Tab-separated table of C-alpha atoms in Angstrom:
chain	number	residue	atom	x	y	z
A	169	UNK	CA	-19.920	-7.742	7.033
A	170	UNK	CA	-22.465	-6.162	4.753
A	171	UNK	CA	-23.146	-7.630	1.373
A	172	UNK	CA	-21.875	-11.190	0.961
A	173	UNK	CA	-17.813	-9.948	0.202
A	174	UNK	CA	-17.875	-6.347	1.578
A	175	UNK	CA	-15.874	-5.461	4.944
A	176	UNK	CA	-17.338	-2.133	6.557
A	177	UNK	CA	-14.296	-0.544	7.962
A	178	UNK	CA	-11.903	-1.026	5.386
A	179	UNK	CA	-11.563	2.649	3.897
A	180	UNK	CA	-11.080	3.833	7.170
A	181	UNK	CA	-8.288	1.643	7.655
A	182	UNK	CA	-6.770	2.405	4.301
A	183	UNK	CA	-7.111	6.581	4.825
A	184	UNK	CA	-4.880	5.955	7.993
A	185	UNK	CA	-2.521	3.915	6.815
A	186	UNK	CA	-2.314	6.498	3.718
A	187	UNK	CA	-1.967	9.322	7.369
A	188	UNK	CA	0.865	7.336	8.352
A	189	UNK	CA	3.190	7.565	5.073
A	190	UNK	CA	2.225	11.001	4.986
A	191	UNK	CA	3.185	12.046	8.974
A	192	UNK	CA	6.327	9.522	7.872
A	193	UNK	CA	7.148	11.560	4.861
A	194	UNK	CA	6.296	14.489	6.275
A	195	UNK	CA	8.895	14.159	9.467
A	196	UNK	CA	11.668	12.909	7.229
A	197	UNK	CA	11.701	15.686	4.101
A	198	UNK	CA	11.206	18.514	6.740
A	199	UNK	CA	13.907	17.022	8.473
A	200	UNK	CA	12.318	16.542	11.785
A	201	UNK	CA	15.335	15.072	13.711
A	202	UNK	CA	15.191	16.780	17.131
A	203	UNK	CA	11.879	15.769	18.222
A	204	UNK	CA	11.823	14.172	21.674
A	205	UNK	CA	10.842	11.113	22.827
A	206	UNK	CA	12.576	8.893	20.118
A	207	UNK	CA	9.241	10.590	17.810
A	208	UNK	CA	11.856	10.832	14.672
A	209	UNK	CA	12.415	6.884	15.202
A	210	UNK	CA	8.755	6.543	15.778
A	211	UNK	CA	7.134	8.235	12.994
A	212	UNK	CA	9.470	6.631	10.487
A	213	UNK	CA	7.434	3.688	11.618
A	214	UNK	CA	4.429	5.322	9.329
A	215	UNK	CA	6.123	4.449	6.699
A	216	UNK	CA	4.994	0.563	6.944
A	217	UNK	CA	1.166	1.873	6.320
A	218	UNK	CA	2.116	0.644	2.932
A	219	UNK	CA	2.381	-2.846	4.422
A	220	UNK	CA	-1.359	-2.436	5.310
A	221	UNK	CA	-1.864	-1.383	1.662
A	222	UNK	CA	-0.558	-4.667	0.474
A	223	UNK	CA	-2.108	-7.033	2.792
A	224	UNK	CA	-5.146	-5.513	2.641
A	225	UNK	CA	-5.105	-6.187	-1.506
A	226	UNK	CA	-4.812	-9.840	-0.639
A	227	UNK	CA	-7.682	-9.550	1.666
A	228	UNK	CA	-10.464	-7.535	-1.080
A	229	UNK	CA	-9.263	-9.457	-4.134
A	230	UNK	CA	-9.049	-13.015	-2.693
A	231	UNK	CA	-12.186	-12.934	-0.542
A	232	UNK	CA	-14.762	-12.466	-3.092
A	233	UNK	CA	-13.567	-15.618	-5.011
A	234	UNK	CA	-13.224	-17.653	-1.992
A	235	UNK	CA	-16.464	-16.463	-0.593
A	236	UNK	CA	-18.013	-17.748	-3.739
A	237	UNK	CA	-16.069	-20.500	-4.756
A	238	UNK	CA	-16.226	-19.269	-8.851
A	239	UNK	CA	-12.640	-19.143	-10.760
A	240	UNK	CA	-11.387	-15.751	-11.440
A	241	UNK	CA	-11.376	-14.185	-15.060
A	242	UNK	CA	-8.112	-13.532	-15.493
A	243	UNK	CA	-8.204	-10.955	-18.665
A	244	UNK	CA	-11.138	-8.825	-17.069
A	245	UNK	CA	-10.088	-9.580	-13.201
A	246	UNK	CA	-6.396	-7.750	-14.780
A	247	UNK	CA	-8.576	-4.834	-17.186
A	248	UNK	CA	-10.495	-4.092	-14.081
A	249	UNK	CA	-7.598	-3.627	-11.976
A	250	UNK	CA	-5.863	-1.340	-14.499
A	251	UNK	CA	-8.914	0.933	-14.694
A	252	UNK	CA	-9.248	0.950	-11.251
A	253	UNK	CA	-4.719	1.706	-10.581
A	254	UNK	CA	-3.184	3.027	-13.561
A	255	UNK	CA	-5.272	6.066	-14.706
A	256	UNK	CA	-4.392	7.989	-11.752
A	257	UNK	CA	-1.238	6.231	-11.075
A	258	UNK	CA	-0.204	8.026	-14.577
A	259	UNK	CA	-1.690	11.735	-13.845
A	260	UNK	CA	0.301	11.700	-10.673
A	261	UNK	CA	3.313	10.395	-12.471
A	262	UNK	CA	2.601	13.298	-15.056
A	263	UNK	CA	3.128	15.948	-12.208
A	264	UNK	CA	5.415	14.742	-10.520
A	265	UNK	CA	7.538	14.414	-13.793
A	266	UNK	CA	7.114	17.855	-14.719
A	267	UNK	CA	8.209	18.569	-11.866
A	268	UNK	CA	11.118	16.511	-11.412
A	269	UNK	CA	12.296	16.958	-15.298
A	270	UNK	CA	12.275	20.492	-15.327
A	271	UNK	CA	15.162	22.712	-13.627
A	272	UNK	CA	12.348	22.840	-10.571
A	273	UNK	CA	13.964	19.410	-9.499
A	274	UNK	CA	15.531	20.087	-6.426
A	275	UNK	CA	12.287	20.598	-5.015
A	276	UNK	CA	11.259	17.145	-4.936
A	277	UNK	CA	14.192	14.955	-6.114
A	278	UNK	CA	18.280	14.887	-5.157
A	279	UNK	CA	19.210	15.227	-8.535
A	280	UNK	CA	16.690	16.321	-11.863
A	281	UNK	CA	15.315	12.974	-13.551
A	282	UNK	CA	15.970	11.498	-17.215
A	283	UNK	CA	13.373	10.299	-19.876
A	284	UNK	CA	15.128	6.854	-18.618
A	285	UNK	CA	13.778	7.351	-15.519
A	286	UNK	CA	9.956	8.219	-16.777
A	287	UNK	CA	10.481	4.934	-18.902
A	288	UNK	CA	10.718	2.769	-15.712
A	289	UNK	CA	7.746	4.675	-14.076
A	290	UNK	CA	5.752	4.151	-16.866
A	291	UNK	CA	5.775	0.639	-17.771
A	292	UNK	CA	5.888	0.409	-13.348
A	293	UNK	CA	9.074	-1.455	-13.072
A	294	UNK	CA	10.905	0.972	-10.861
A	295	UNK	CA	11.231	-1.173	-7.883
A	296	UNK	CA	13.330	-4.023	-10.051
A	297	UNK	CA	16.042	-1.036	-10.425
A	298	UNK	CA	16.129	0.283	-6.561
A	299	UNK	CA	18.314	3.182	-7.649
A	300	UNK	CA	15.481	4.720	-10.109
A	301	UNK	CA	12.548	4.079	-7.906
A	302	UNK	CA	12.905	7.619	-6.291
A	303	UNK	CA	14.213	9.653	-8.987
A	304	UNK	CA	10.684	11.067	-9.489
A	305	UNK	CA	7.742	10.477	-6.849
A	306	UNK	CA	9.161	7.747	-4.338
A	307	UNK	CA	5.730	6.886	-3.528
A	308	UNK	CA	4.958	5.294	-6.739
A	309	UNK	CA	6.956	2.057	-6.408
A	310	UNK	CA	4.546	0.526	-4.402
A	311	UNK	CA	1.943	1.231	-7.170
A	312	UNK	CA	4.081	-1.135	-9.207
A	313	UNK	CA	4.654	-3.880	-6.931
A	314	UNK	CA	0.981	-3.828	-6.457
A	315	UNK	CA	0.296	-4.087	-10.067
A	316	UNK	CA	2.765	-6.932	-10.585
A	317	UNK	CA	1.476	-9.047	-7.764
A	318	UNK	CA	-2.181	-8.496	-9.829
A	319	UNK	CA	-0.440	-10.000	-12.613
A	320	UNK	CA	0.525	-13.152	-10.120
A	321	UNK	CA	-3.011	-13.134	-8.775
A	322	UNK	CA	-4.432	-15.943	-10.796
A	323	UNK	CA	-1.410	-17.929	-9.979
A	324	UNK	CA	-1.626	-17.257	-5.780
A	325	UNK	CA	-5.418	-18.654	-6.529
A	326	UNK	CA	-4.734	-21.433	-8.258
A	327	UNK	CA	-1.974	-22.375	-5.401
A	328	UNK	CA	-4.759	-21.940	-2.898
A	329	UNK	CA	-7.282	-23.993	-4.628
A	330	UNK	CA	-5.191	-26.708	-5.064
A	331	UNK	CA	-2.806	-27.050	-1.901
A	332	UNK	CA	-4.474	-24.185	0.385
A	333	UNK	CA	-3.190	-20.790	1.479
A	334	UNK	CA	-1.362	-21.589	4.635
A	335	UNK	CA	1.228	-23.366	2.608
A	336	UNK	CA	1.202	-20.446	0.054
A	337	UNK	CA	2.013	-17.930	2.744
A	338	UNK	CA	4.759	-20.295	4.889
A	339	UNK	CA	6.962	-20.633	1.629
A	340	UNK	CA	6.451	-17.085	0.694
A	341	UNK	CA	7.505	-16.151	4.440
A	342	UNK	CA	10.509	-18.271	3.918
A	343	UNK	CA	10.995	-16.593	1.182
A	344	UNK	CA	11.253	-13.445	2.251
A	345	UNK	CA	13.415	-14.280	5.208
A	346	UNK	CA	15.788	-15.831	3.010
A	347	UNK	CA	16.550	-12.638	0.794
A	348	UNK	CA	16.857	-10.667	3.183
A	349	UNK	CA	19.125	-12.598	5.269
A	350	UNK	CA	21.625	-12.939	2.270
A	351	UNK	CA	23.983	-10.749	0.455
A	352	UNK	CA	22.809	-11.610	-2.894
A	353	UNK	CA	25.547	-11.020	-5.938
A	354	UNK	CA	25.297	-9.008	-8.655
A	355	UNK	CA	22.532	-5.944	-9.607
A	356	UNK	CA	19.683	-8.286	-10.280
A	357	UNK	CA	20.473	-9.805	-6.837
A	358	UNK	CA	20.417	-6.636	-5.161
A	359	UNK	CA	17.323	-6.023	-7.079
A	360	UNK	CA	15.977	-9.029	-6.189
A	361	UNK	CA	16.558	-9.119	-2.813
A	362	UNK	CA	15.425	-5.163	-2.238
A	363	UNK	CA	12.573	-4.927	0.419
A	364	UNK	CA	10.878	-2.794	-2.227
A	365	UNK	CA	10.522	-5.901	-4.823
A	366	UNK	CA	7.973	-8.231	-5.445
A	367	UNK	CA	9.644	-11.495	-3.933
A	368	UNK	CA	10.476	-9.879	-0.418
A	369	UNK	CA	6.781	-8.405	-0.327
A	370	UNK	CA	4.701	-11.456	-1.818
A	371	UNK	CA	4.434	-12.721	2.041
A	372	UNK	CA	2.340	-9.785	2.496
A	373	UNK	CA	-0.055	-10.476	-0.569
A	374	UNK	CA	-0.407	-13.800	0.823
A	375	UNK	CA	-1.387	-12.685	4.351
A	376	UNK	CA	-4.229	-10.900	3.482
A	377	UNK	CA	-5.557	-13.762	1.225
A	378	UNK	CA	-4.844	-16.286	4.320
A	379	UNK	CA	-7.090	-13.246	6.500
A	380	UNK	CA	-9.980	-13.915	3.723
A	381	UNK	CA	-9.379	-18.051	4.233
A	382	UNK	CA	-10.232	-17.392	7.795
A	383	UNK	CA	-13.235	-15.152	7.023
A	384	UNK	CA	-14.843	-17.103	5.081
A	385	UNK	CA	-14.133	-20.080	6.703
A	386	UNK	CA	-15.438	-18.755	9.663
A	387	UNK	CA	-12.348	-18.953	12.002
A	388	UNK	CA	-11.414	-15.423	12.712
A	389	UNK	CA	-9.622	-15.201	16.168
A	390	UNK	CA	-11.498	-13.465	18.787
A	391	UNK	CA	-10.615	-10.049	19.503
A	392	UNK	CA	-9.226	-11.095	23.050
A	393	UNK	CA	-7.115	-12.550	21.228
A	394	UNK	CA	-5.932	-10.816	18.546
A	395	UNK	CA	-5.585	-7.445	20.533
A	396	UNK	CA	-2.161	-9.088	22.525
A	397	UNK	CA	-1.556	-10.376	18.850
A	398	UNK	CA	-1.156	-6.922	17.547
A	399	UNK	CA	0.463	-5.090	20.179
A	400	UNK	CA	2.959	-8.193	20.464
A	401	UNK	CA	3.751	-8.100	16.478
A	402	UNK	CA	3.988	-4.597	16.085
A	403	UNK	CA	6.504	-3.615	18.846
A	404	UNK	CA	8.523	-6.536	17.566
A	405	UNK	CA	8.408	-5.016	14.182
A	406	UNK	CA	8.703	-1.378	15.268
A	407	UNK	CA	11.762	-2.862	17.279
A	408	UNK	CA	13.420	-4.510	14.207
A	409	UNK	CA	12.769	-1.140	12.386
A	410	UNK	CA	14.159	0.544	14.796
A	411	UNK	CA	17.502	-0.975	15.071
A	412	UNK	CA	17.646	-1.578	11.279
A	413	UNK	CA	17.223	-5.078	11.128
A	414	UNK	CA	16.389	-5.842	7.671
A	415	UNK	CA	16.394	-9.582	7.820
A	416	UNK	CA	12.432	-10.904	7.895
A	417	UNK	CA	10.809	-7.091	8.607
A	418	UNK	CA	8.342	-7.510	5.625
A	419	UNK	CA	6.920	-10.736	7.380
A	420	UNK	CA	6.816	-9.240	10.810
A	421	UNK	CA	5.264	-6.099	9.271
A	422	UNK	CA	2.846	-8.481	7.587
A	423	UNK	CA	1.985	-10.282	10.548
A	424	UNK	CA	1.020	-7.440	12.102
A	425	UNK	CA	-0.963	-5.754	9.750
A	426	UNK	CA	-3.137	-9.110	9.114
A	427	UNK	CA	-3.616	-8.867	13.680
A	428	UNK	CA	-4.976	-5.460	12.439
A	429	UNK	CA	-7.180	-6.385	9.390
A	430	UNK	CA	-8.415	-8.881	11.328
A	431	UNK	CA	-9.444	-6.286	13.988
A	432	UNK	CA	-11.094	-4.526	11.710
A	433	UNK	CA	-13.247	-7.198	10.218
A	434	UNK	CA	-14.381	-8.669	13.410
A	435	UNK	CA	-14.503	-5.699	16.230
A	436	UNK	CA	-13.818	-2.707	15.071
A	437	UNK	CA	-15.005	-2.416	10.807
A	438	UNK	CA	-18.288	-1.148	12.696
A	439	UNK	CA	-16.942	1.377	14.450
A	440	UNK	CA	-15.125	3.038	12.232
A	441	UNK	CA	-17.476	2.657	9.628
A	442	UNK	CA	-19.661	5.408	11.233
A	443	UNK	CA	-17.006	8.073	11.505
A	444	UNK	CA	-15.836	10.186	8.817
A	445	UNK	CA	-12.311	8.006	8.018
A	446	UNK	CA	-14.765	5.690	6.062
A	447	UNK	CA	-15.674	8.426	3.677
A	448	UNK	CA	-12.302	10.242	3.493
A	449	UNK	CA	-10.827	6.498	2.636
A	450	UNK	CA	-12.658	6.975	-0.839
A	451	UNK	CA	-9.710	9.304	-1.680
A	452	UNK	CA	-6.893	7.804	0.221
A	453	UNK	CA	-5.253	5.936	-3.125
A	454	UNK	CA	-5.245	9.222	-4.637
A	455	UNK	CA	-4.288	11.225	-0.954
A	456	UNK	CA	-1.260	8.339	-1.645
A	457	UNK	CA	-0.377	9.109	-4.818
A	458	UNK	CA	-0.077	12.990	-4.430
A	459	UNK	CA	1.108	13.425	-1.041
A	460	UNK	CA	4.900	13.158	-1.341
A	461	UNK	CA	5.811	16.297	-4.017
A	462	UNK	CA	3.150	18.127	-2.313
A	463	UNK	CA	4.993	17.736	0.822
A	464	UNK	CA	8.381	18.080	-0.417
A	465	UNK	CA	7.504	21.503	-1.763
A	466	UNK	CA	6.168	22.806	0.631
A	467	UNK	CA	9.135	21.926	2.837
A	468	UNK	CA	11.441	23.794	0.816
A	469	UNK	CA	8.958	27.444	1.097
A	470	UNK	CA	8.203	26.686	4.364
A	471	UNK	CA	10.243	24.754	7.024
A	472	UNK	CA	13.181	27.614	6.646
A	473	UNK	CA	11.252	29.816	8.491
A	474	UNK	CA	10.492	27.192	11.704
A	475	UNK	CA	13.350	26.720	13.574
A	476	UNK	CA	11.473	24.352	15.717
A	477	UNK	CA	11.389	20.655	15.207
A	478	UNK	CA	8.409	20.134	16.996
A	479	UNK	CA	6.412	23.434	16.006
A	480	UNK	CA	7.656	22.159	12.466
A	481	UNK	CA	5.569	19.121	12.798
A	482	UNK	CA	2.932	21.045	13.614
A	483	UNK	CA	3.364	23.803	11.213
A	484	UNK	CA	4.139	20.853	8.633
A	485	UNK	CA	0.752	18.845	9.389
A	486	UNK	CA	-1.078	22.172	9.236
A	487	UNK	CA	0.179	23.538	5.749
A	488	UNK	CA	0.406	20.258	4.196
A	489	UNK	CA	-2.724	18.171	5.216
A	490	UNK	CA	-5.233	20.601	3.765
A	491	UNK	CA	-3.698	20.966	0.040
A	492	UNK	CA	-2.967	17.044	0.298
A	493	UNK	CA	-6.567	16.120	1.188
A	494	UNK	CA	-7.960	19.027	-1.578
A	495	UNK	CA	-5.618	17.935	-4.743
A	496	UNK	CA	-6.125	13.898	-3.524
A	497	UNK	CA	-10.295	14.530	-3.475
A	498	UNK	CA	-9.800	16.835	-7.106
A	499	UNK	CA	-8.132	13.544	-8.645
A	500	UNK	CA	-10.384	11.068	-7.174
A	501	UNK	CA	-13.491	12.730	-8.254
A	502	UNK	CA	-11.980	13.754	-11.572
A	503	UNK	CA	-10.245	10.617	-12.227
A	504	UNK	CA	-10.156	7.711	-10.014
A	505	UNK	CA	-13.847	7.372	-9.720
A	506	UNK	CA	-14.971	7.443	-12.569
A	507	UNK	CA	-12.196	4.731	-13.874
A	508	UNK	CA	-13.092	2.462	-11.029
A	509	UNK	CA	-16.930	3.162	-11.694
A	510	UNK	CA	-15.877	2.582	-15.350
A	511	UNK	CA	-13.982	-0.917	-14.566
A	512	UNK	CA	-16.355	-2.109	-12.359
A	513	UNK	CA	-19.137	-1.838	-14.903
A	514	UNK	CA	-17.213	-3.784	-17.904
A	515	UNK	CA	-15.591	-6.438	-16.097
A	516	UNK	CA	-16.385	-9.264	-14.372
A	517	UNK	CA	-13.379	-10.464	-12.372
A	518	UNK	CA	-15.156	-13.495	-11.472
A	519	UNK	CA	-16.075	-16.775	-14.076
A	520	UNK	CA	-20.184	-17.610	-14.548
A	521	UNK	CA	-21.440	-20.288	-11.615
A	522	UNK	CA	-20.355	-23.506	-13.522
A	523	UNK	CA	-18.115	-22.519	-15.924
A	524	UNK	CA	-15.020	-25.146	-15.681
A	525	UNK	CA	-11.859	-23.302	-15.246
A	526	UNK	CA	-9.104	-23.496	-18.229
């Protein structure tokens, strides 16, 4: 650890779990179904980097307020979190939608969008109607489930303060396996119960505030463990994955992204501070945000002409990375930078020492 709530590693971490949606995407819009080595089943697997995302939100928002033991301020702890998401959440809405509204469509989405559509991606409520959520950039619904578990933040806090967070994350893992282990009636139960909504993902949240707990509390596992921690969790979770089992995947996902967090923060943050992931993880919300049209596109030029699956892959990594990485780097420079510069400036997520909370 560096200053008193920075983790060194932590961009690394998020640029490859951004590399894994994107190798994910990437295998299922090119249609990549004749790779050996059960590599289709595999890669889909990249698709649970956005698990990382959300656990690793719990971690960076929760630590520095239990790290210095001041109340959060919930207006400017939510303004600084909407610099810092929505303005580039809405320029890559605004070209994907341009896209996906015009008679272009088919090149990124099954069937051309409606204004209805853009509605729910604006006001980021896609993933409470599951059918709209890919209608325009598919990507984006985890944007929104992000933003509404900000919007709980204050709440998840004042849980922790007042009964801990080990509590807070067994009842939201109970939670989660009880949703998906029922056929909920009705579209607001399907809704509900979709492992794209807030209430089967909140578990996730929760483990990444439960990994600061244990950072600051000084009771991080050692690596010896945590190292049979990870590779036991994820091939259970790549297993239920793999044979479809929907029932409790966001907690084992979960699970194993908080073994890997953990890594990071006590044996390997270090290390991959000092290669180049660190840097390229500046961009990675905005490599994120971009990377499925971008991909999809391209599919429909290129993959025609590559018969084979796995010089496809190949091919596909090789065309798509570079324009990915270039357009993600334009709107983080242009955009997301200077909004989370901006943010960061303004607001003051946490309360004065000594100021009583409300």
């Amino acid at each position: 650890m560096g200053r008193v709530h920075h983790v060194v590693g932590l961009d690394a971490l998020r640029i490859l779990a951004a590399l894994a949606v994107f190798v994910c995407h990437l295998a299922a819009y090119w249609e990549l179904q004749d790779l050996p080595l059960k590599l289709p089943e595999l890669l889909a697997n990249g698709s649970h980097g956005v698990d990382v995302f959300i656990v690793l939100s719990g971690f960076v928002l929760s630590l520095p307020v239990l790290v210095t033991g001041r109340e959060l301020d919930t207006a400017n702890f939510l303004r600084r979190r909407a610099s810092r998401i929505l303005p580039p959440y809405y320029v890559a809405l605004a070209l994907a939608a341009a896209l996906a509204l015009s008679p272009a469509a088919w090149m990124i989405v099954a069937e051309r969008a409606s204004l209805g559509d853009l509605a729910w991606h604006a006001v980021l409520l896609q993933p409470w109607t599951p059918s709209r959520f890919g209608t325009i950039n598919g990507s984006l619904w985890s944007v929104a489930l992000e933003v509404q578990l900000y919007a709980l933040m204050p709440f998840l806090m004042l849980f922790a303060r007042r009964w801990g967070v080990m509590p807070l994350a067994v009842g939201t893992a109970v939670l989660s396996v009880g949703l998906t282990a029922v056929d909920v009636p009705g579209a607001l139960g399907a809704a509900v119960s979709d492992e794209h909504n807030l209430l089967v993902r909140l578990f996730q949240f929760v483990a990444g505030m439960a990994c600061a707990r244990l950072v600051v509390d000084r009771r991080v596992p050692p690596s010896w463990v945590l190292w049979p921690a990870l590779l036991v969790s994820g091939l259970v979770a790549i297993g239920a994955n793999t044979a479809e089992m929907r029932v409790g995947q966001a907690v084992l996902w979960g699970v194993a992204s908080s073994c890997l967090l953990l890594l990071v923060v006590s044996d390997l943050g270090g290390r991959m501070a000092r290669t180049p992931l660190e840097r390229w993880g500046l961009g990675a919300y905005s490599f994120y945000l971009l990377h499925q049209p971008i991909v999809l596109v391209l599919g429909k030029v290129v993959r025609p002409h590559v018969i084979d699956d796995r010089l496809a892959l190949v091919v596909g990594i090789l065309v798509c990375l570079p324009p990915v990485g270039l357009a993600a780097w334009a709107l983080y420079l242009a955009v997301e930078r200077p909004a989370h510069l901006f943010g960061r400036a303004r607001y003051r997520s946490l309360k004065p020492s000594g100021q009583p909370a409300p």
